[in-house]
Amino acid sequence: MSQLLHAIEEAKTIGISGHRRPDGDCVGACLGLYNYIKDVYPEKDVTVYLESIKEEYKFLRYSDTVNHSFTDQKELDLFVVLDCADIDRLGDYGVYLKKAKKVFCVDHHISNPGFGDFCIVEPEASSTCEILFEQFDYDKISKSCAEAIYMGIVHDTGVFKHTNTTRKTMHIAGDLIAKGLNTSHIIDDTFYRKSYAQNQILGRALIESIQLLDGKILFSIITKNMLKFYGVSGADLDGIIDQLRMTEGVECAILIYEIGLHKYKVSLRSNDYVNVSQIASGFGGGGHIRAAGCTMMGLPRDVINNLTLPIAKQMKDAGLIEASEI
Ligand code: AMP
Ligand code: MN
Ligand code: MN
């Protein structure tokens, strides 16, 4: 039996949580585990604690039971933290972590220092969902559980496209498909579908993008006024950073969007050379080698300047640019 199932068997009350602004992998992992526990251990008292989740994820079974407040402040036997690189990124749900008798962390962020009583961090895994799958007993995975896990893998691999997609990832995806999933529905409806307003802001971000270092860096800035103009939120910006990254000649893409006064959420992506996790970690964030993020203060100009300096240094070390170009 896996370490995680052992911990679950020993617990009566279980909480499951993940990072703030939960993405597909985070929601898929939390609901995948919840579904598994509900199916296999119906006697357990289990709750998922997460910030609000996107409409497109709500087809997942039990998504309507997610607790979005942190009012009960239960003292849990076991608190499982998924897809979360550090305690700060749990936001308000950190209260459960402090009170829980046991904390079990499952994650794939290279920047995760390891926390909790049990911790499985596998930076080479495509997603937290991929690691979770291996903790489960395959025969006991229901179709509903498989849907959640498959969705998480689809999202963190950009539909099996990013460099984190391995032979193992594809094997696991195949095993999940064998549970009878409607994969094109999951991929189109949760990953590719965009609203009209989302497409408009994507277009605006691309039109206003700016090239640096001969186009090796491409950045775009989204202000609060722009979000207001198109009637969208930060959650509607998915996909923009990837389109910047895929532009010909780009090694590193930067998207910053305003979340407060002189406060920006930064997304970083790279193609072959730049370790963006290292860049983001330098500003208090983290992530993966080719996809990372952080929050920065200052004017947009300062934020971009502060980011491009260490990126350019890495590019020089990789031989992409001359020292004189920095
Ligand atoms: P994003 O650009 O927000 O999609 O994030 C890319 C990756 O970096 C994701 O795997 C995030 O979990 C991680 N990440 C983003 N922001 C932060 C942060 N402030 N601290 C640690 N990791 C982050
Ligand atoms: Mn995530
Ligand atoms: Mn993830």
Short mmCIF file of C-alpha atoms and ligand atoms in Angstrom, two decimals:
data_model
loop_
_atom_site.label_atom_id
_atom_site.label_comp_id
_atom_site.label_asym_id
_atom_site.label_seq_id
_atom_site.Cartn_x
_atom_site.Cartn_y
_atom_site.Cartn_z
CA MET A 1 0.00 0.00 0.00
CA SER A 2 1.23 3.50 -0.83
CA GLN A 3 2.35 5.96 1.83
CA LEU A 4 -0.61 8.23 1.11
CA LEU A 5 -3.24 5.47 1.34
CA HIS A 6 -1.66 4.31 4.57
CA ALA A 7 -1.97 7.82 6.04
CA ILE A 8 -5.59 8.01 4.84
CA GLU A 9 -6.47 4.65 6.42
CA GLU A 10 -5.14 5.85 9.77
CA ALA A 11 -7.14 9.11 9.74
CA LYS A 12 -10.80 9.77 10.57
CA THR A 13 -11.01 13.43 9.58
CA ILE A 14 -9.20 14.48 6.41
CA GLY A 15 -8.76 17.86 4.73
CA ILE A 16 -7.47 18.35 1.18
CA SER A 17 -6.18 21.64 -0.15
CA GLY A 18 -4.00 23.21 -2.85
CA HIS A 19 -2.54 26.52 -3.94
CA ARG A 20 -4.33 29.85 -4.33
CA ARG A 21 -5.97 30.62 -7.68
CA PRO A 22 -6.22 26.84 -8.25
CA ASP A 23 -5.40 25.70 -11.78
CA GLY A 24 -6.41 22.49 -13.58
CA ASP A 25 -3.75 20.33 -11.93
CA CYS A 26 -4.58 21.66 -8.47
CA VAL A 27 -8.35 21.19 -8.85
CA GLY A 28 -7.88 17.83 -10.59
CA ALA A 29 -5.60 16.58 -7.81
CA CYS A 30 -7.85 17.78 -4.97
CA LEU A 31 -11.04 16.38 -6.52
CA GLY A 32 -9.28 13.26 -7.78
CA LEU A 33 -8.18 12.45 -4.24
CA TYR A 34 -11.59 13.39 -2.83
CA ASN A 35 -13.36 11.11 -5.29
CA TYR A 36 -10.97 8.27 -4.49
CA ILE A 37 -11.56 8.60 -0.75
CA LYS A 38 -15.34 8.86 -1.21
CA ASP A 39 -15.34 5.72 -3.40
CA VAL A 40 -12.93 3.59 -1.41
CA TYR A 41 -13.31 4.88 2.16
CA PRO A 42 -16.92 6.16 2.38
CA GLU A 43 -16.74 6.21 6.19
CA LYS A 44 -14.08 8.96 6.27
CA ASP A 45 -14.99 12.57 7.07
CA VAL A 46 -13.27 14.38 4.19
CA THR A 47 -13.42 17.99 2.91
CA VAL A 48 -11.73 19.84 0.05
CA TYR A 49 -10.72 23.42 0.93
CA LEU A 50 -9.96 25.57 -2.12
CA GLU A 51 -10.48 29.09 -3.41
CA SER A 52 -13.31 29.38 -5.94
CA ILE A 53 -12.89 27.14 -8.97
CA LYS A 54 -13.55 27.93 -12.62
CA GLU A 55 -16.91 27.10 -14.22
CA GLU A 56 -15.25 24.74 -16.71
CA TYR A 57 -13.96 22.50 -13.90
CA LYS A 58 -17.41 22.11 -12.38
CA PHE A 59 -18.32 19.04 -14.44
CA LEU A 60 -16.10 17.07 -12.05
CA ARG A 61 -18.04 14.99 -9.53
CA TYR A 62 -18.20 16.58 -6.05
CA SER A 63 -16.93 19.97 -7.30
CA ASP A 64 -20.10 21.41 -5.70
CA THR A 65 -18.98 20.20 -2.26
CA VAL A 66 -15.71 22.19 -2.18
CA ASN A 67 -15.49 24.40 0.90
CA HIS A 68 -14.45 27.90 -0.18
CA SER A 69 -14.41 29.44 3.28
CA PHE A 70 -12.19 28.58 6.19
CA THR A 71 -14.75 29.10 8.89
CA ASP A 72 -14.93 25.64 10.44
CA GLN A 73 -11.21 25.60 11.35
CA LYS A 74 -11.40 21.90 12.15
CA GLU A 75 -8.58 20.10 13.88
CA LEU A 76 -7.95 17.44 11.24
CA ASP A 77 -6.24 14.06 11.67
CA LEU A 78 -4.72 14.46 8.21
CA PHE A 79 -4.26 17.49 5.97
CA VAL A 80 -3.18 16.72 2.40
CA VAL A 81 -1.57 19.64 0.55
CA LEU A 82 -1.48 19.21 -3.22
CA ASP A 83 0.37 21.05 -6.03
CA CYS A 84 1.53 23.71 -3.59
CA ALA A 85 5.20 24.71 -3.57
CA ASP A 86 5.19 26.41 -0.17
CA ILE A 87 2.96 27.13 2.82
CA ASP A 88 2.36 30.77 1.80
CA ARG A 89 0.71 29.69 -1.43
CA LEU A 90 -1.99 27.92 0.62
CA GLY A 91 -3.32 31.35 1.53
CA ASP A 92 -5.93 31.30 4.29
CA TYR A 93 -6.03 27.51 4.35
CA GLY A 94 -2.71 27.49 6.17
CA VAL A 95 -4.75 27.49 9.41
CA TYR A 96 -5.68 23.84 8.83
CA LEU A 97 -2.06 22.94 8.28
CA LYS A 98 -1.02 24.41 11.62
CA LYS A 99 -3.79 22.58 13.49
CA ALA A 100 -3.63 19.21 11.70
CA LYS A 101 -2.19 16.18 13.49
CA LYS A 102 -0.44 15.07 10.30
CA VAL A 103 0.41 16.94 7.11
CA PHE A 104 1.03 15.11 3.83
CA CYS A 105 2.40 17.08 0.89
CA VAL A 106 2.34 15.85 -2.73
CA ASP A 107 3.89 18.16 -5.31
CA HIS A 108 6.06 18.48 -8.42
CA HIS A 109 7.46 22.03 -8.10
CA ILE A 110 11.24 22.05 -8.17
CA SER A 111 11.13 25.04 -5.82
CA ASN A 112 9.27 23.05 -3.12
CA PRO A 113 11.63 22.79 -0.12
CA GLY A 114 9.60 19.93 1.34
CA PHE A 115 7.23 20.43 4.27
CA GLY A 116 4.86 18.39 6.40
CA ASP A 117 5.24 15.05 8.17
CA PHE A 118 5.25 13.18 4.86
CA CYS A 119 6.31 14.77 1.63
CA ILE A 120 6.46 13.45 -1.92
CA VAL A 121 8.02 16.01 -4.26
CA GLU A 122 8.90 14.78 -7.74
CA PRO A 123 10.07 17.65 -9.96
CA GLU A 124 10.35 15.34 -12.96
CA ALA A 125 6.63 14.49 -12.78
CA SER A 126 4.43 16.34 -15.28
CA SER A 127 1.85 17.18 -12.66
CA THR A 128 0.69 16.51 -9.13
CA CYS A 129 -2.06 14.39 -10.67
CA GLU A 130 0.56 12.09 -12.22
CA ILE A 131 2.15 11.49 -8.78
CA LEU A 132 -1.26 10.96 -7.14
CA PHE A 133 -2.19 8.34 -9.73
CA GLU A 134 0.76 6.26 -8.60
CA GLN A 135 -0.38 6.45 -4.98
CA PHE A 136 -3.78 4.96 -5.88
CA ASP A 137 -4.78 1.35 -6.39
CA TYR A 138 -5.60 1.29 -10.14
CA ASP A 139 -8.51 -1.14 -9.83
CA LYS A 140 -10.20 1.18 -7.34
CA ILE A 141 -10.03 4.29 -9.52
CA SER A 142 -13.57 5.22 -10.64
CA LYS A 143 -14.40 7.02 -13.87
CA SER A 144 -15.09 10.23 -11.89
CA CYS A 145 -11.73 10.04 -10.15
CA ALA A 146 -10.00 9.33 -13.48
CA GLU A 147 -11.65 12.38 -15.08
CA ALA A 148 -10.17 14.66 -12.44
CA ILE A 149 -6.69 13.15 -12.64
CA TYR A 150 -6.69 13.18 -16.45
CA MET A 151 -7.77 16.84 -16.48
CA GLY A 152 -4.88 17.79 -14.22
CA ILE A 153 -2.33 16.04 -16.44
CA VAL A 154 -3.83 17.65 -19.57
CA HIS A 155 -3.55 21.13 -18.05
CA ASP A 156 -0.01 20.95 -16.67
CA THR A 157 1.35 19.39 -19.87
CA GLY A 158 -0.49 21.86 -22.14
CA VAL A 159 -2.29 18.83 -23.62
CA PHE A 160 0.77 16.53 -23.64
CA LYS A 161 2.92 19.14 -25.38
CA HIS A 162 5.29 20.63 -22.82
CA THR A 163 8.71 19.12 -22.15
CA ASN A 164 7.43 17.69 -18.85
CA THR A 165 5.43 15.07 -20.82
CA THR A 166 7.24 11.74 -20.48
CA ARG A 167 6.68 8.16 -21.52
CA LYS A 168 5.31 7.54 -18.03
CA THR A 169 2.89 10.48 -18.39
CA MET A 170 1.50 8.95 -21.58
CA HIS A 171 1.22 5.49 -20.00
CA ILE A 172 -0.74 6.94 -17.10
CA ALA A 173 -2.95 8.94 -19.49
CA GLY A 174 -3.66 5.69 -21.37
CA ASP A 175 -4.55 3.88 -18.16
CA LEU A 176 -6.93 6.71 -17.29
CA ILE A 177 -8.56 6.68 -20.76
CA ALA A 178 -9.24 2.97 -20.21
CA LYS A 179 -11.66 4.02 -17.44
CA GLY A 180 -14.00 5.24 -20.20
CA LEU A 181 -13.25 8.97 -20.33
CA ASN A 182 -14.57 11.38 -22.94
CA THR A 183 -11.14 12.87 -23.52
CA SER A 184 -12.03 15.37 -26.25
CA HIS A 185 -14.71 16.84 -24.01
CA ILE A 186 -12.23 17.24 -21.16
CA ILE A 187 -9.56 18.77 -23.43
CA ASP A 188 -11.79 21.14 -25.41
CA ASP A 189 -14.18 22.24 -22.68
CA THR A 190 -11.64 22.72 -19.89
CA PHE A 191 -8.48 23.73 -21.77
CA TYR A 192 -9.04 25.19 -25.24
CA ARG A 193 -12.47 26.83 -25.05
CA LYS A 194 -12.21 30.63 -24.72
CA SER A 195 -14.95 33.19 -24.27
CA TYR A 196 -15.19 36.09 -26.72
CA ALA A 197 -13.76 38.45 -24.08
CA GLN A 198 -10.86 36.08 -23.35
CA ASN A 199 -9.98 36.03 -27.05
CA GLN A 200 -10.13 39.81 -27.18
CA ILE A 201 -7.72 40.30 -24.29
CA LEU A 202 -5.43 37.63 -25.77
CA GLY A 203 -5.37 39.64 -29.01
CA ARG A 204 -4.71 42.87 -27.14
CA ALA A 205 -1.84 41.31 -25.16
CA LEU A 206 -0.26 40.03 -28.38
CA ILE A 207 -0.66 43.33 -30.25
CA GLU A 208 0.92 45.25 -27.39
CA SER A 209 3.71 42.75 -26.70
CA ILE A 210 7.25 44.14 -26.76
CA GLN A 211 10.43 42.40 -27.95
CA LEU A 212 13.73 42.66 -26.08
CA LEU A 213 17.16 41.27 -26.98
CA ASP A 214 16.31 40.83 -30.65
CA GLY A 215 13.02 39.13 -29.83
CA LYS A 216 14.56 36.49 -27.57
CA ILE A 217 12.48 37.95 -24.74
CA LEU A 218 8.84 38.85 -25.42
CA PHE A 219 6.77 40.57 -22.75
CA SER A 220 3.29 41.95 -22.34
CA ILE A 221 1.62 43.92 -19.57
CA ILE A 222 -2.05 43.72 -18.60
CA THR A 223 -3.39 46.52 -16.43
CA LYS A 224 -6.42 46.54 -14.16
CA ASN A 225 -8.07 48.98 -16.58
CA MET A 226 -7.68 46.47 -19.40
CA LEU A 227 -9.26 43.71 -17.29
CA LYS A 228 -12.13 46.08 -16.49
CA PHE A 229 -12.54 47.14 -20.12
CA TYR A 230 -12.96 43.55 -21.34
CA GLY A 231 -14.86 42.46 -18.23
CA VAL A 232 -12.41 39.69 -17.39
CA SER A 233 -10.32 38.64 -14.39
CA GLY A 234 -6.82 37.28 -13.90
CA ALA A 235 -8.23 33.77 -14.26
CA ASP A 236 -9.20 34.58 -17.86
CA LEU A 237 -5.61 35.17 -18.95
CA ASP A 238 -4.68 31.49 -19.31
CA GLY A 239 -3.05 30.74 -22.63
CA ILE A 240 -1.65 34.23 -23.26
CA ILE A 241 1.78 33.42 -21.86
CA ASP A 242 1.98 30.26 -23.96
CA GLN A 243 1.18 32.17 -27.15
CA LEU A 244 3.97 34.64 -26.31
CA ARG A 245 6.38 31.74 -25.71
CA MET A 246 5.51 30.09 -29.01
CA THR A 247 6.36 33.19 -31.03
CA GLU A 248 9.24 32.59 -33.45
CA GLY A 249 12.66 33.44 -31.99
CA VAL A 250 11.43 33.68 -28.38
CA GLU A 251 13.43 31.94 -25.65
CA CYS A 252 11.70 33.55 -22.68
CA ALA A 253 8.18 35.02 -22.39
CA ILE A 254 6.99 37.31 -19.61
CA LEU A 255 3.42 38.27 -18.80
CA ILE A 256 2.72 40.63 -15.94
CA TYR A 257 -0.74 41.64 -14.79
CA GLU A 258 -1.70 44.20 -12.24
CA ILE A 259 -3.25 42.79 -9.06
CA GLY A 260 -2.93 45.89 -6.85
CA LEU A 261 -1.30 49.29 -6.62
CA HIS A 262 2.20 48.82 -8.08
CA LYS A 263 1.72 45.09 -7.56
CA TYR A 264 2.06 42.59 -10.41
CA LYS A 265 1.55 38.85 -10.81
CA VAL A 266 4.38 37.62 -13.02
CA SER A 267 4.25 34.57 -15.31
CA LEU A 268 7.44 33.30 -16.91
CA ARG A 269 7.92 30.65 -19.61
CA SER A 270 11.02 29.51 -21.50
CA ASN A 271 11.73 27.15 -24.37
CA ASP A 272 15.17 25.55 -24.15
CA TYR A 273 17.72 27.37 -22.00
CA VAL A 274 16.44 29.73 -19.33
CA ASN A 275 15.65 28.25 -15.91
CA VAL A 276 12.66 30.44 -15.03
CA SER A 277 12.11 28.72 -11.68
CA GLN A 278 15.46 30.17 -10.62
CA ILE A 279 14.43 33.65 -11.82
CA ALA A 280 11.05 33.50 -10.04
CA SER A 281 12.62 32.09 -6.86
CA GLY A 282 14.94 35.13 -6.82
CA PHE A 283 11.81 37.29 -6.43
CA GLY A 284 10.10 35.15 -3.79
CA GLY A 285 8.13 32.93 -6.21
CA GLY A 286 8.91 29.59 -7.77
CA GLY A 287 7.64 26.91 -10.11
CA HIS A 288 9.26 24.69 -12.70
CA ILE A 289 12.30 25.04 -14.95
CA ARG A 290 10.22 26.08 -18.00
CA ALA A 291 7.17 27.60 -16.22
CA ALA A 292 7.29 29.73 -13.11
CA GLY A 293 5.74 32.73 -11.42
CA CYS A 294 6.08 35.32 -8.68
CA THR A 295 4.56 38.56 -7.43
CA MET A 296 6.53 41.81 -7.76
CA MET A 297 6.13 45.41 -6.62
CA GLY A 298 6.97 48.58 -8.55
CA LEU A 299 6.21 50.29 -11.83
CA PRO A 300 5.81 47.93 -14.82
CA ARG A 301 9.05 49.33 -16.25
CA ASP A 302 10.96 48.41 -13.08
CA VAL A 303 9.38 44.96 -12.89
CA ILE A 304 10.40 44.20 -16.49
CA ASN A 305 13.90 45.62 -15.99
CA ASN A 306 14.42 43.61 -12.80
CA LEU A 307 13.32 40.42 -14.53
CA THR A 308 15.26 40.85 -17.75
CA LEU A 309 18.63 41.33 -16.07
CA PRO A 310 18.90 37.80 -14.57
CA ILE A 311 17.25 36.32 -17.69
CA ALA A 312 19.85 38.02 -19.91
CA LYS A 313 22.63 36.72 -17.64
CA GLN A 314 21.38 33.16 -18.09
CA MET A 315 21.15 33.73 -21.85
CA LYS A 316 24.74 34.97 -21.91
CA ASP A 317 25.88 31.88 -19.96
CA ALA A 318 24.03 29.70 -22.48
CA GLY A 319 25.80 31.51 -25.34
CA LEU A 320 22.57 32.97 -26.77
CA ILE A 321 23.72 36.59 -26.46
CA GLU A 322 26.98 38.50 -26.06
CA ALA A 323 27.99 40.01 -22.73
CA SER A 324 27.79 43.45 -24.41
CA GLU A 325 24.04 42.94 -25.04
CA ILE A 326 23.14 42.83 -21.33
P1 AMP B 1 1.67 30.63 -13.68
O1 AMP B 1 2.54 31.49 -14.53
O2 AMP B 1 0.94 31.39 -12.64
O3 AMP B 1 0.82 29.72 -14.50
O4 AMP B 1 2.65 29.70 -12.87
C1 AMP B 1 3.57 28.86 -13.48
C2 AMP B 1 4.10 27.89 -12.47
O5 AMP B 1 4.82 28.57 -11.46
C3 AMP B 1 3.00 27.12 -11.77
O6 AMP B 1 3.40 25.79 -11.64
C4 AMP B 1 2.88 27.76 -10.43
O7 AMP B 1 2.55 26.82 -9.47
C5 AMP B 1 4.26 28.36 -10.19
N1 AMP B 1 4.10 29.65 -9.52
C6 AMP B 1 3.43 30.72 -9.98
N2 AMP B 1 3.47 31.75 -9.11
C7 AMP B 1 4.18 31.31 -8.04
C8 AMP B 1 4.56 31.87 -6.79
N3 AMP B 1 4.23 33.13 -6.45
N4 AMP B 1 5.28 31.10 -5.94
C9 AMP B 1 5.63 29.85 -6.27
N5 AMP B 1 5.29 29.25 -7.42
C10 AMP B 1 4.59 29.96 -8.31
MN MN B 2 -0.80 24.40 -10.13
MN MN B 3 0.97 21.36 -11.05
#
